[in-house]
XYZ file of C-alpha atoms in Angstrom:
773
model
C 108.813 -27.684 19.357
C 108.651 -26.686 15.700
C 107.447 -23.327 14.490
C 104.236 -23.501 12.386
C 104.851 -22.794 8.723
C 102.222 -20.041 8.698
C 104.234 -18.008 11.229
C 107.369 -18.449 9.141
C 105.485 -17.373 6.003
C 104.023 -14.319 7.719
C 107.470 -13.286 8.944
C 108.836 -13.556 5.398
C 105.854 -11.708 3.881
C 105.633 -8.824 6.312
C 109.353 -8.131 6.608
C 109.804 -8.266 2.850
C 106.792 -5.973 2.413
C 108.148 -3.537 5.015
C 111.592 -3.320 3.392
C 110.300 -2.994 -0.201
C 107.663 -0.382 0.655
C 110.258 1.702 2.507
C 112.357 1.695 -0.683
C 109.296 2.599 -2.789
C 108.396 5.451 -0.434
C 111.958 6.726 -0.673
C 111.607 6.672 -4.475
C 108.140 8.346 -4.153
C 106.410 5.420 -5.840
C 102.936 4.147 -4.855
C 102.946 1.769 -1.880
C 100.582 -0.608 -3.706
C 103.311 -1.237 -6.276
C 105.689 -1.976 -3.386
C 103.367 -4.620 -1.984
C 102.908 -6.214 -5.407
C 106.676 -6.260 -5.962
C 107.231 -7.780 -2.489
C 104.628 -10.438 -3.287
C 106.429 -11.310 -6.505
C 109.781 -11.596 -4.681
C 108.428 -14.206 -2.243
C 106.440 -16.095 -4.893
C 107.451 -19.400 -6.489
C 108.167 -17.448 -9.707
C 111.244 -15.789 -8.111
C 113.406 -18.649 -6.738
C 116.352 -16.375 -5.855
C 114.561 -15.229 -2.694
C 112.778 -16.905 0.224
C 109.495 -18.446 -0.891
C 106.180 -18.678 0.966
C 105.090 -22.301 1.244
C 101.694 -22.201 3.007
C 99.835 -20.705 0.035
C 96.435 -22.040 1.132
C 96.693 -20.225 4.466
C 97.855 -17.034 2.763
C 94.873 -17.254 0.404
C 92.563 -17.377 3.441
C 94.284 -14.348 4.930
C 93.916 -12.615 1.570
C 90.166 -13.278 1.585
C 89.993 -11.781 5.063
C 91.833 -8.755 3.651
C 89.203 -8.353 0.918
C 86.401 -8.487 3.498
C 88.126 -5.865 5.684
C 88.768 -3.605 2.668
C 85.095 -3.769 1.637
C 84.094 -3.071 5.237
C 86.122 0.136 5.202
C 84.729 1.107 1.811
C 81.299 0.741 3.423
C 82.398 3.047 6.249
C 82.915 5.727 3.603
C 79.410 5.137 2.230
C 77.486 7.619 4.350
C 74.078 8.412 2.775
C 74.480 12.080 3.648
C 77.895 12.165 2.021
C 76.417 10.622 -1.134
C 73.656 13.239 -1.098
C 76.252 16.008 -0.785
C 78.290 14.583 -3.655
C 75.460 15.450 -6.013
C 74.448 14.195 -9.418
C 77.817 14.918 -11.057
C 79.568 12.061 -9.262
C 76.712 9.634 -9.908
C 76.317 10.503 -13.599
C 80.054 10.603 -14.346
C 80.688 7.294 -12.554
C 77.777 5.587 -14.311
C 78.673 6.857 -17.794
C 82.375 6.192 -17.352
C 81.963 2.659 -15.994
C 79.366 1.683 -18.598
C 81.465 3.019 -21.473
C 84.711 1.447 -20.264
C 83.000 -1.922 -19.685
C 81.780 -1.921 -23.293
C 85.243 -0.883 -24.518
C 86.888 -3.587 -22.402
C 84.487 -6.233 -23.674
C 85.207 -5.181 -27.265
C 88.977 -5.282 -26.653
C 88.635 -8.758 -25.176
C 86.863 -9.916 -28.334
C 89.667 -8.477 -30.463
C 92.235 -10.304 -28.299
C 90.335 -13.573 -28.761
C 89.141 -13.993 -25.182
C 86.059 -15.989 -24.227
C 82.780 -14.178 -23.535
C 83.148 -14.630 -19.778
C 86.741 -13.371 -19.818
C 85.592 -10.342 -21.842
C 82.900 -9.535 -19.291
C 85.374 -9.735 -16.408
C 87.953 -7.710 -18.350
C 85.434 -4.924 -18.935
C 84.453 -4.936 -15.255
C 88.084 -4.831 -14.091
C 88.970 -1.929 -16.399
C 85.914 0.128 -15.424
C 86.954 0.805 -11.809
C 89.772 3.184 -10.884
C 92.109 3.051 -7.896
C 90.964 5.318 -5.059
C 94.190 4.799 -3.094
C 96.525 5.708 -5.959
C 94.498 8.708 -7.154
C 94.157 10.178 -3.665
C 97.900 9.754 -3.121
C 98.666 11.526 -6.419
C 96.444 14.462 -5.456
C 98.166 14.805 -2.076
C 101.675 14.577 -3.512
C 100.929 17.245 -6.139
C 99.125 19.479 -3.604
C 95.937 19.760 -5.664
C 93.503 17.924 -3.360
C 91.466 21.105 -2.772
C 90.833 21.941 -6.435
C 87.326 21.671 -7.865
C 87.937 18.697 -10.161
C 89.581 16.629 -7.414
C 86.469 16.747 -5.202
C 84.374 15.612 -8.175
C 86.823 12.781 -8.877
C 86.795 11.595 -5.259
C 82.987 11.669 -5.216
C 82.945 9.688 -8.446
C 85.314 7.114 -6.911
C 82.943 6.628 -3.959
C 80.125 5.887 -6.389
C 82.401 3.565 -8.385
C 82.995 1.503 -5.252
C 79.227 1.273 -4.718
C 78.627 0.258 -8.328
C 81.555 -2.153 -8.005
C 79.740 -4.051 -5.242
C 76.680 -4.311 -7.515
C 78.875 -5.518 -10.389
C 80.259 -8.286 -8.171
C 76.715 -9.499 -7.453
C 75.858 -9.402 -11.157
C 79.044 -11.249 -12.120
C 78.393 -13.904 -9.484
C 74.899 -14.455 -10.907
C 76.169 -14.624 -14.487
C 78.930 -17.019 -13.456
C 76.534 -19.303 -11.581
C 74.373 -19.729 -14.683
C 77.470 -19.820 -16.917
C 75.930 -17.191 -19.103
C 73.726 -14.124 -19.139
C 70.206 -15.204 -18.211
C 67.866 -12.224 -18.110
C 65.371 -13.793 -15.725
C 68.054 -15.119 -13.359
C 69.873 -11.789 -13.339
C 66.673 -9.826 -12.736
C 65.648 -12.222 -9.985
C 69.029 -12.003 -8.279
C 69.036 -8.203 -8.408
C 65.442 -8.079 -7.121
C 66.313 -10.369 -4.212
C 69.419 -8.315 -3.501
C 67.225 -5.195 -3.445
C 64.824 -6.808 -0.967
C 67.629 -8.004 1.289
C 69.269 -4.583 1.133
C 66.041 -2.926 2.256
C 65.631 -5.426 5.111
C 69.234 -5.038 6.240
C 69.247 -1.266 6.005
C 65.920 -0.767 7.793
C 66.656 -3.244 10.568
C 70.250 -2.084 10.775
C 69.330 1.604 11.047
C 66.800 0.773 13.750
C 68.970 -1.596 15.774
C 72.670 -0.727 15.325
C 72.711 2.954 16.438
C 70.275 2.222 19.271
C 72.467 -0.573 20.666
C 75.663 1.447 20.281
C 74.084 4.389 22.118
C 72.827 2.138 24.893
C 76.321 0.790 25.568
C 78.301 3.966 24.808
C 79.781 4.140 28.310
C 81.168 0.600 27.964
C 82.668 1.059 24.491
C 86.399 1.536 24.849
C 88.749 1.072 21.882
C 89.212 -2.633 22.546
C 85.500 -3.431 22.784
C 84.670 -1.237 19.784
C 87.299 -3.019 17.665
C 86.006 -6.478 18.583
C 82.379 -5.417 18.086
C 82.865 -3.747 14.689
C 85.063 -6.508 13.207
C 82.703 -9.154 14.595
C 79.735 -7.334 13.034
C 81.643 -7.176 9.742
C 82.177 -10.936 9.623
C 78.628 -11.648 10.840
C 77.164 -9.647 7.954
C 79.584 -11.341 5.544
C 78.431 -14.749 6.809
C 74.730 -13.821 6.489
C 75.287 -12.588 2.929
C 77.029 -15.837 2.034
C 74.186 -17.885 3.534
C 71.679 -15.943 1.417
C 73.614 -16.701 -1.751
C 75.510 -13.420 -2.096
C 79.213 -12.683 -1.782
C 80.838 -12.085 1.589
C 82.139 -8.809 0.210
C 78.566 -7.499 -0.130
C 77.858 -8.323 3.506
C 81.054 -6.626 4.658
C 80.220 -3.533 2.624
C 76.729 -3.387 4.163
C 78.186 -3.763 7.661
C 80.416 -0.753 7.063
C 77.601 1.299 5.528
C 75.328 0.626 8.529
C 78.030 1.805 10.942
C 78.899 4.813 8.751
C 75.881 6.818 9.922
C 76.473 6.313 13.648
C 78.272 8.614 16.064
C 80.932 5.922 16.462
C 81.856 5.874 12.745
C 85.034 7.937 13.148
C 86.133 5.889 16.151
C 85.459 2.614 14.336
C 87.481 3.766 11.363
C 90.304 4.809 13.683
C 90.484 1.641 15.793
C 90.207 -0.725 12.816
C 92.560 1.137 10.467
C 95.540 -0.907 11.650
C 93.688 -4.159 10.952
C 92.743 -2.881 7.514
C 96.351 -1.917 6.759
C 97.650 -5.340 7.857
C 95.180 -7.486 5.962
C 95.142 -5.069 3.023
C 98.922 -5.484 2.758
C 98.540 -9.295 2.799
C 95.926 -9.020 0.037
C 98.218 -6.970 -2.227
C 101.108 -9.305 -1.407
C 98.961 -12.220 -2.578
C 98.271 -10.273 -5.793
C 102.013 -10.023 -6.421
C 102.482 -13.728 -5.645
C 100.207 -14.590 -8.586
C 102.249 -12.606 -11.121
C 103.835 -15.123 -13.477
C 106.624 -13.440 -15.473
C 106.391 -16.100 -18.194
C 102.760 -15.208 -18.869
C 103.620 -11.506 -18.880
C 106.467 -12.150 -21.309
C 104.161 -14.063 -23.634
C 101.229 -11.629 -23.272
C 102.876 -8.230 -23.656
C 100.909 -7.746 -26.879
C 97.741 -7.908 -24.765
C 99.039 -6.007 -21.727
C 99.938 -2.841 -23.646
C 96.565 -2.551 -25.456
C 94.697 -3.196 -22.182
C 96.644 -0.419 -20.416
C 96.169 2.001 -23.342
C 92.450 1.283 -23.662
C 92.036 1.675 -19.891
C 93.606 5.148 -19.946
C 91.968 6.405 -23.158
C 88.503 4.935 -22.529
C 88.394 6.299 -18.971
C 89.444 9.735 -20.214
C 86.778 9.811 -22.941
C 83.836 8.412 -20.990
C 84.642 10.253 -17.753
C 84.765 13.479 -19.795
C 81.405 12.677 -21.380
C 79.852 11.860 -18.005
C 81.094 15.056 -16.348
C 80.011 17.219 -19.289
C 76.563 15.599 -19.280
C 76.254 16.440 -15.584
C 76.982 20.108 -16.336
C 80.719 20.435 -15.638
C 82.997 22.650 -17.709
C 85.202 21.084 -20.365
C 88.397 21.914 -18.444
C 87.081 20.249 -15.272
C 85.931 17.206 -17.275
C 89.332 16.748 -18.965
C 91.257 17.038 -15.703
C 88.870 14.617 -14.037
C 89.186 12.135 -16.894
C 92.987 12.102 -16.798
C 92.905 11.487 -13.032
C 90.848 8.284 -13.315
C 93.398 6.312 -15.355
C 94.880 3.810 -12.842
C 93.385 0.340 -12.531
C 93.289 -0.490 -8.853
C 92.415 -2.585 -5.856
C 88.781 -3.300 -6.708
C 89.856 -4.731 -10.057
C 92.072 -7.249 -8.259
C 89.115 -8.221 -6.059
C 86.953 -8.819 -9.154
C 89.763 -10.843 -10.743
C 90.029 -12.973 -7.609
C 86.251 -13.472 -7.699
C 86.429 -14.732 -11.272
C 89.167 -17.231 -10.437
C 87.445 -18.443 -7.252
C 84.244 -19.053 -9.227
C 86.218 -20.929 -11.866
C 84.879 -18.846 -14.751
C 87.911 -16.680 -15.595
C 91.184 -17.957 -17.017
C 93.978 -17.674 -14.460
C 96.407 -16.247 -16.993
C 94.293 -13.071 -17.137
C 95.169 -12.262 -13.499
C 98.894 -11.466 -14.042
C 97.936 -9.689 -17.276
C 95.561 -7.286 -15.502
C 98.099 -6.784 -12.693
C 100.793 -5.877 -15.226
C 98.419 -3.498 -17.038
C 97.497 -2.001 -13.681
C 101.161 -1.359 -12.866
C 101.566 0.530 -16.156
C 98.506 2.710 -15.471
C 99.607 3.378 -11.876
C 103.066 4.474 -13.067
C 101.492 6.720 -15.714
C 98.909 8.297 -13.364
C 101.107 11.049 -11.773
C 102.344 12.236 -15.167
C 98.832 12.267 -16.634
C 97.498 14.355 -13.745
C 100.501 16.704 -13.818
C 100.159 17.354 -17.561
C 96.364 17.625 -17.641
C 96.568 21.392 -18.290
C 98.514 20.739 -21.487
C 95.861 18.262 -22.605
C 93.145 20.847 -21.888
C 94.917 23.404 -24.099
C 95.371 20.798 -26.844
C 91.685 19.857 -26.812
C 90.624 23.529 -26.899
C 92.933 24.002 -29.887
C 91.560 20.965 -31.769
C 87.837 21.451 -31.117
C 85.834 23.854 -33.325
C 84.805 27.132 -31.691
C 81.105 26.381 -32.238
C 81.397 23.123 -30.304
C 83.260 24.814 -27.450
C 80.603 27.559 -27.287
C 77.870 24.907 -27.226
C 79.611 23.078 -24.387
C 80.063 26.330 -22.429
C 76.371 27.202 -22.725
C 75.180 23.664 -21.936
C 75.119 24.123 -18.164
C 73.203 27.399 -18.122
C 70.650 26.132 -20.637
C 70.033 23.066 -18.545
C 69.679 25.136 -15.398
C 66.786 27.064 -16.966
C 65.025 23.842 -17.889
C 65.691 22.420 -14.436
C 64.273 25.515 -12.748
C 61.169 25.352 -14.944
C 60.522 21.700 -14.197
C 61.771 21.656 -10.617
C 58.379 20.916 -9.088
C 57.735 18.050 -11.499
C 61.196 16.682 -10.720
C 60.448 16.743 -6.974
C 57.028 15.131 -7.443
C 58.455 12.356 -9.644
C 61.338 11.790 -7.224
C 58.896 11.587 -4.305
C 56.738 9.174 -6.301
C 59.624 6.877 -7.237
C 61.198 6.853 -3.759
C 57.975 6.270 -1.833
C 56.562 3.733 -4.284
C 59.742 1.669 -4.407
C 60.567 1.905 -0.686
C 57.112 1.235 0.737
C 56.343 -1.237 -2.048
C 59.393 -3.311 -1.119
C 58.551 -3.106 2.598
C 54.985 -4.290 1.926
C 56.232 -7.091 -0.312
C 58.670 -8.232 2.381
C 55.859 -8.189 4.968
C 53.719 -10.368 2.682
C 56.533 -12.889 2.062
C 57.423 -13.073 5.771
C 53.779 -13.687 6.597
C 53.455 -16.470 4.031
C 56.771 -18.238 4.616
C 57.362 -17.710 8.335
C 54.263 -16.627 10.274
C 51.762 -19.015 8.682
C 53.969 -22.145 9.111
C 54.578 -21.189 12.766
C 50.843 -20.815 13.382
C 50.171 -24.149 11.668
C 52.461 -25.909 14.141
C 50.593 -24.368 17.057
C 47.073 -24.893 18.328
C 45.873 -22.255 15.818
C 46.275 -24.601 12.834
C 42.604 -24.453 11.657
C 42.688 -20.669 11.379
C 46.397 -20.192 10.623
C 45.840 -18.813 7.126
C 43.168 -16.342 8.229
C 45.183 -15.097 11.198
C 48.279 -14.771 8.977
C 46.298 -12.670 6.506
C 45.065 -10.390 9.275
C 48.624 -9.918 10.610
C 49.958 -9.234 7.108
C 47.268 -6.711 6.207
C 47.461 -4.836 9.520
C 51.242 -4.587 9.055
C 50.817 -3.336 5.483
C 48.145 -0.851 6.636
C 50.785 0.934 8.734
C 52.466 2.098 5.497
C 49.318 2.830 3.461
C 48.921 6.489 4.370
C 52.630 7.399 3.996
C 52.662 5.754 0.568
C 49.458 7.493 -0.531
C 50.502 10.807 1.035
C 50.438 12.560 -2.318
C 49.090 15.889 -0.989
C 52.498 17.455 -0.563
C 53.212 21.061 -1.445
C 54.509 20.448 -4.977
C 51.724 17.969 -5.803
C 49.082 20.460 -4.697
C 50.610 23.369 -6.623
C 50.896 21.360 -9.845
C 47.308 20.170 -9.392
C 46.023 23.724 -9.005
C 48.342 25.300 -11.577
C 46.733 23.880 -14.718
C 44.286 21.202 -15.772
C 46.843 19.424 -17.966
C 48.856 18.507 -14.865
C 46.042 16.553 -13.271
C 46.037 13.456 -15.482
C 49.731 12.568 -14.880
C 49.279 13.294 -11.159
C 46.278 10.967 -11.071
C 48.396 8.325 -12.833
C 50.981 8.475 -10.003
C 48.218 7.862 -7.453
C 46.724 5.012 -9.500
C 50.136 3.362 -9.830
C 50.602 3.455 -6.059
C 47.188 1.925 -5.519
C 48.010 -0.800 -8.082
C 51.250 -1.597 -6.250
C 49.369 -1.900 -2.958
C 46.714 -4.063 -4.627
C 49.343 -6.316 -6.213
C 51.061 -6.874 -2.862
C 47.728 -7.416 -1.089
C 46.801 -10.057 -3.676
C 49.880 -12.188 -2.901
C 48.662 -13.550 0.489
C 45.113 -14.065 -0.838
C 46.378 -16.131 -3.739
C 48.884 -18.051 -1.601
C 46.334 -19.046 1.046
C 42.990 -19.163 -0.749
C 43.730 -19.295 -4.502
C 42.156 -17.142 -7.186
C 38.599 -17.837 -6.040
C 38.705 -14.984 -3.526
C 39.828 -12.323 -5.986
C 36.608 -10.403 -5.347
C 37.695 -9.946 -1.729
C 40.650 -7.838 -2.845
C 38.567 -4.668 -2.964
C 37.256 -5.295 0.528
C 40.786 -5.949 1.797
C 42.082 -2.707 0.245
C 39.238 -0.680 1.741
C 39.793 -2.267 5.159
C 43.536 -1.508 5.029
C 42.864 2.139 4.134
C 40.432 2.461 7.049
C 42.832 0.798 9.509
C 45.757 2.831 8.181
C 43.826 6.065 8.771
C 43.124 5.391 12.442
C 44.901 7.484 15.055
C 46.488 4.419 16.655
C 48.131 3.226 13.441
C 49.235 6.720 12.394
C 50.728 7.396 15.806
C 52.588 4.073 15.704
C 53.958 4.829 12.229
C 55.155 8.269 13.329
C 57.063 6.678 16.223
C 58.706 4.242 13.796
C 59.549 6.996 11.355
C 60.969 9.314 13.998
C 63.260 6.623 15.433
C 64.379 5.601 11.949
C 65.182 9.160 10.867
C 66.889 9.924 14.182
C 69.188 6.930 13.811
C 69.737 7.600 10.112
C 70.874 11.171 10.825
C 72.687 10.400 14.064
C 76.204 11.326 13.003
C 75.087 14.451 11.151
C 72.995 15.619 14.100
C 75.846 15.018 16.503
C 78.259 17.027 14.337
C 75.779 19.888 13.914
C 74.991 20.017 17.629
C 78.678 20.300 18.457
C 79.121 23.091 15.916
C 75.917 25.103 16.198
C 74.008 24.007 19.291
C 70.753 22.112 19.403
C 68.269 24.927 18.651
C 69.775 26.577 15.579
C 67.450 24.788 13.112
C 64.409 27.021 13.867
C 66.054 30.107 12.395
C 67.196 28.128 9.370
C 63.971 26.373 8.494
C 61.036 28.633 9.314
C 60.079 31.982 7.849
C 57.234 34.452 8.288
C 55.431 36.014 5.324
C 52.747 38.689 5.557
C 50.359 40.019 2.901
C 47.096 41.928 2.580
C 44.061 40.019 1.315
C 43.106 41.627 -2.017
C 39.545 42.272 -3.105
C 38.177 39.512 -5.318
C 40.456 36.782 -3.963
C 38.726 33.402 -4.182
C 39.490 32.675 -0.518
C 37.682 35.763 0.803
C 34.772 34.704 3.015
C 36.238 31.267 3.694
C 37.233 30.058 7.121
C 40.741 28.867 7.931
C 39.326 25.357 8.343
C 37.744 25.448 4.874
C 40.944 26.694 3.236
C 42.973 23.935 4.923
C 46.277 25.534 3.884
C 48.108 23.601 6.573
C 47.312 20.174 5.122
C 47.443 21.193 1.459
C 50.375 23.593 1.414
C 52.096 23.167 4.821
C 51.491 26.863 5.515
C 49.830 28.032 8.757
C 48.089 31.317 9.612
C 49.491 32.485 12.947
C 48.211 36.040 13.076
C 45.631 38.316 11.426
C 45.721 42.104 11.657
C 42.232 43.457 10.994
C 42.334 47.255 11.220
C 43.662 48.016 14.706
C 42.753 44.573 15.982
C 45.298 41.748 16.165
C 44.111 38.150 16.194
C 46.942 35.928 17.387
C 46.602 32.207 16.594
C 43.167 32.606 14.973
C 40.687 29.777 15.466
C 39.660 27.413 12.690
C 36.295 29.152 12.232
C 37.895 32.586 11.670
C 36.683 34.062 8.367
C 39.194 35.703 6.024
C 38.126 39.189 4.947
C 39.225 41.779 2.393
C 42.007 44.009 3.738
C 43.096 41.555 6.418
C 46.833 41.322 6.858
C 47.686 37.652 7.198
C 50.889 36.378 8.799
C 51.737 32.838 7.737
C 54.619 30.613 8.844
C 56.298 27.774 6.926
C 59.618 26.806 5.415
C 60.791 28.961 2.525
C 60.006 26.409 -0.213
C 56.411 26.028 1.025
C 56.001 29.798 1.160
C 57.241 30.094 -2.423
C 54.638 27.550 -3.538
C 51.972 29.255 -1.420
C 52.790 32.591 -3.056
C 52.417 31.121 -6.544
C 49.295 29.104 -5.695
C 47.421 32.150 -4.380
C 48.584 34.247 -7.337
C 49.915 37.015 -5.100
C 51.540 39.917 -6.911
C 55.188 40.848 -6.610
C 57.997 38.905 -4.998
C 58.423 37.593 -1.463
C 60.092 40.838 -0.466
C 59.014 40.754 3.184
C 59.963 37.134 3.775
C 61.827 36.941 7.091
C 63.210 34.152 9.189
C 61.637 33.678 12.596
C 64.786 34.895 14.289
C 64.624 38.107 12.272
C 60.895 38.568 12.805
C 61.065 37.868 16.514
C 63.517 39.579 18.822
C 64.009 39.900 22.526
C 64.273 43.010 24.586
C 60.743 44.435 24.315
C 57.990 44.781 26.902
C 55.234 42.182 27.140
C 52.185 42.844 25.032
C 49.160 40.616 25.024
C 48.715 40.643 21.251
C 52.392 40.242 20.370
C 53.330 37.027 18.599
C 55.859 35.050 20.594
C 57.887 31.868 20.092
C 59.891 29.792 22.550
C 61.549 26.367 22.829
C 60.143 24.443 25.807
C 61.739 21.345 27.331
C 59.192 18.708 28.350
C 60.049 17.576 31.881
C 57.646 14.650 31.982
C 55.090 15.907 34.516
C 53.036 18.028 32.103
C 49.463 16.922 31.460
C 50.113 16.584 27.732
C 52.986 14.073 28.046
C 52.156 10.799 26.318
C 49.312 12.374 24.346
C 49.056 13.069 20.636
C 49.487 16.734 19.692
C 45.835 17.074 18.687
C 44.715 15.733 22.076
C 47.292 17.673 24.113
C 45.173 20.821 24.530
C 48.126 23.037 23.539
C 46.184 24.413 20.562
C 42.578 24.293 21.809
C 43.050 25.328 25.439
C 46.475 26.932 25.342
C 45.964 28.776 22.012
C 49.514 27.867 20.960
C 50.860 26.047 17.958
C 53.703 23.517 17.934
C 55.983 24.488 15.049
C 58.374 21.635 15.617
C 59.689 19.030 18.014
C 63.307 18.183 18.695
C 63.606 14.585 19.856
C 67.054 13.269 20.773
C 68.518 16.059 18.646
C 66.414 15.251 15.570
C 64.192 18.112 14.344
C 60.624 17.152 13.379
C 59.275 20.087 11.388
C 55.531 20.802 11.362
C 54.825 17.531 13.193
C 51.757 15.455 12.410
C 48.828 15.975 14.774
C 48.992 12.276 15.730
C 52.569 12.483 17.012
C 52.980 11.689 20.700
C 54.691 14.198 22.997
C 57.380 12.482 25.069
C 59.477 13.359 28.087
C 62.697 15.071 26.979
C 61.187 16.578 23.806
C 61.887 20.200 22.994
C 58.702 21.851 21.727
C 58.984 24.942 19.542
C 55.767 26.734 20.462
C 54.232 29.829 18.890
C 51.317 31.913 20.162
C 50.537 35.157 21.939
C 53.074 36.307 24.471
C 50.742 35.595 27.395
C 49.815 32.104 26.203
C 53.388 31.083 25.417
C 54.441 32.433 28.799
C 51.782 30.388 30.598
C 52.817 27.235 28.758
C 56.511 27.852 29.405
C 55.896 28.445 33.113
C 54.815 24.816 33.468
C 57.924 23.519 31.662
C 61.550 24.452 31.153
C 62.125 27.368 28.759
C 65.497 26.809 27.099
C 65.885 30.299 25.723
C 64.244 33.661 26.182
C 60.845 34.071 24.587
C 61.028 35.690 21.136
C 58.540 38.510 20.555
C 56.814 39.976 17.524
C 58.704 43.268 17.398
C 56.619 44.562 14.505
C 53.483 44.533 16.662
C 55.313 45.981 19.667
C 56.724 48.841 17.609
C 53.302 49.676 16.226
C 51.856 49.660 19.756
C 54.553 52.059 20.945
C 53.828 54.401 18.059
C 50.117 54.282 18.966
């Protein structure tokens, strides 16, 4: 029985790779170069050594390697990690990649390449090698310096942008040119599919993994994660996108789960194996004849890659507020062309739009930049001194003062920045969700109803389903009465017009989406019904049933989204630490002439407008704990309000209170144990809901905790996720931990019917005053 050629080829490839990489490690050279060299040795271009014959099979294995590599890049794409990276990584990566792409395109024109080759050349030069750079940092022992963390964050963002570039290049290649409408359409569809995948994935993937946690050993987890990777790659390919995009999304969905570290561990061997085969296949495509003939192009490409990355990475880091020294060191570190560039080159060849001779050219240029990388990083201090010597003192002073000047502007406009960010995020996210709902209703639900016995009314029923589904997201999208919005509205009249514009834009987006089903089913003749439809959706979206349903969706989504972070924090700090971190107490005396004197708490509505709640009033010697809504605020009253620190800052400015928030204290500081019970003392306690309480399954506002129990729910912890200042329509479920505040007696009564997790915290200020009395 003969041995299949593929097994022979794999034996040759892997043993050659093992021997060559051992030599390269001994010489302290990058392993990637070892794989490329091993690939060249077993290629048809080096006849003095054993040659791989089953090239088609190796190409398939190489494609599998690309998919696995992108899957692991996705595993690094944790949304919380991206948030922690900050704007520096995003700005520097965007500026650097854009600048280098333009420089690469220009160089391609000078070298006489076609337009498509120039585009691919710019894309390949714009992305740096994460593997090589990380290895250089570790070998030089500088991985903990400030600039290295910025560089690694920038490389994460480069990988993300690289996936987007691959989609763009695929679209351009398909139309054999740059078509604005086709490109915009492809990106819009990609955005919609991303939203669908991410939302469904965040809902389904963590939930399923948690349900089967006890059955997930290493073997099952490996099969499941790799199978999910290829499933997502297949779905992406069926939708007209690259398999690499699907693999990246699969990794990113698993990155936020508690199993992320285990998945990375159990699949690392698979990644190493197929990654090695991929780099071997890169080396097998290196034609020495082409390199010999194209050295006049290889050297300029390598030089432009190093210089352009240095310049544009420096500009990006300086624009994001980094010091000149940090920017120079970061720029020198990003020189090597790496693995993602080879993937883009392979994409160009597979699509038949890039000349094959460019592949060995970019590989050769990459080898030069990889060899130069350690020396560039090692001598970055000398380059910093040289640049400081060459630049005029006035320019250096301007660069040094740039960060502090920007910080003043940022502090001044911080509230506007938050309002605009909230507007953009909510409008785009909910707008896309509503659009997807409309398209699903038109293309899927209505045809299904037509095939059933509901054919005569299929269009009407489809419209009703679509609009009820959209109504679920109406209130969250129009929820513009947040703290910053309210403060800007009340601060000055000039703020109101732009704030109104943000609301109008949201309404226009909702109206545009709502018009799509009307036009699709009934034509333009029912345009007048649009106003009625919008009004009906607002009414339905404001009902308790719909709001409660949305809150359940949102809570599950956020719990799954933050699963890994919550799990890590619970292991480190315990599950109740967030109360002390997030809530503070502020007290002040009501001054004479304040515009809120004589108003009731209900009329002021500080809770809805400013997310600040009055929990206690001291009126002379009388203490009113958890005052009722009809309590009137009087001159000389000492009000105690609770909220997060940011809301209290806004509250302080909105009311025009004098001085600073000097007496701002966290709840843990304000409340302490160890004092005798006092009826009027303010108390706070976490209570575990056992499931037999009368308020289980009810919304907070119908639970009786506030009206009958005279207590306020500050927050709910559900499956480890903290819901701060929960909406009154949120349902209380078995297993929830309620953070309850009220008088000592009332909190004690409520806790006696449930499980108190910790001792009750008391208002020591009131107790001390009582003792003095």
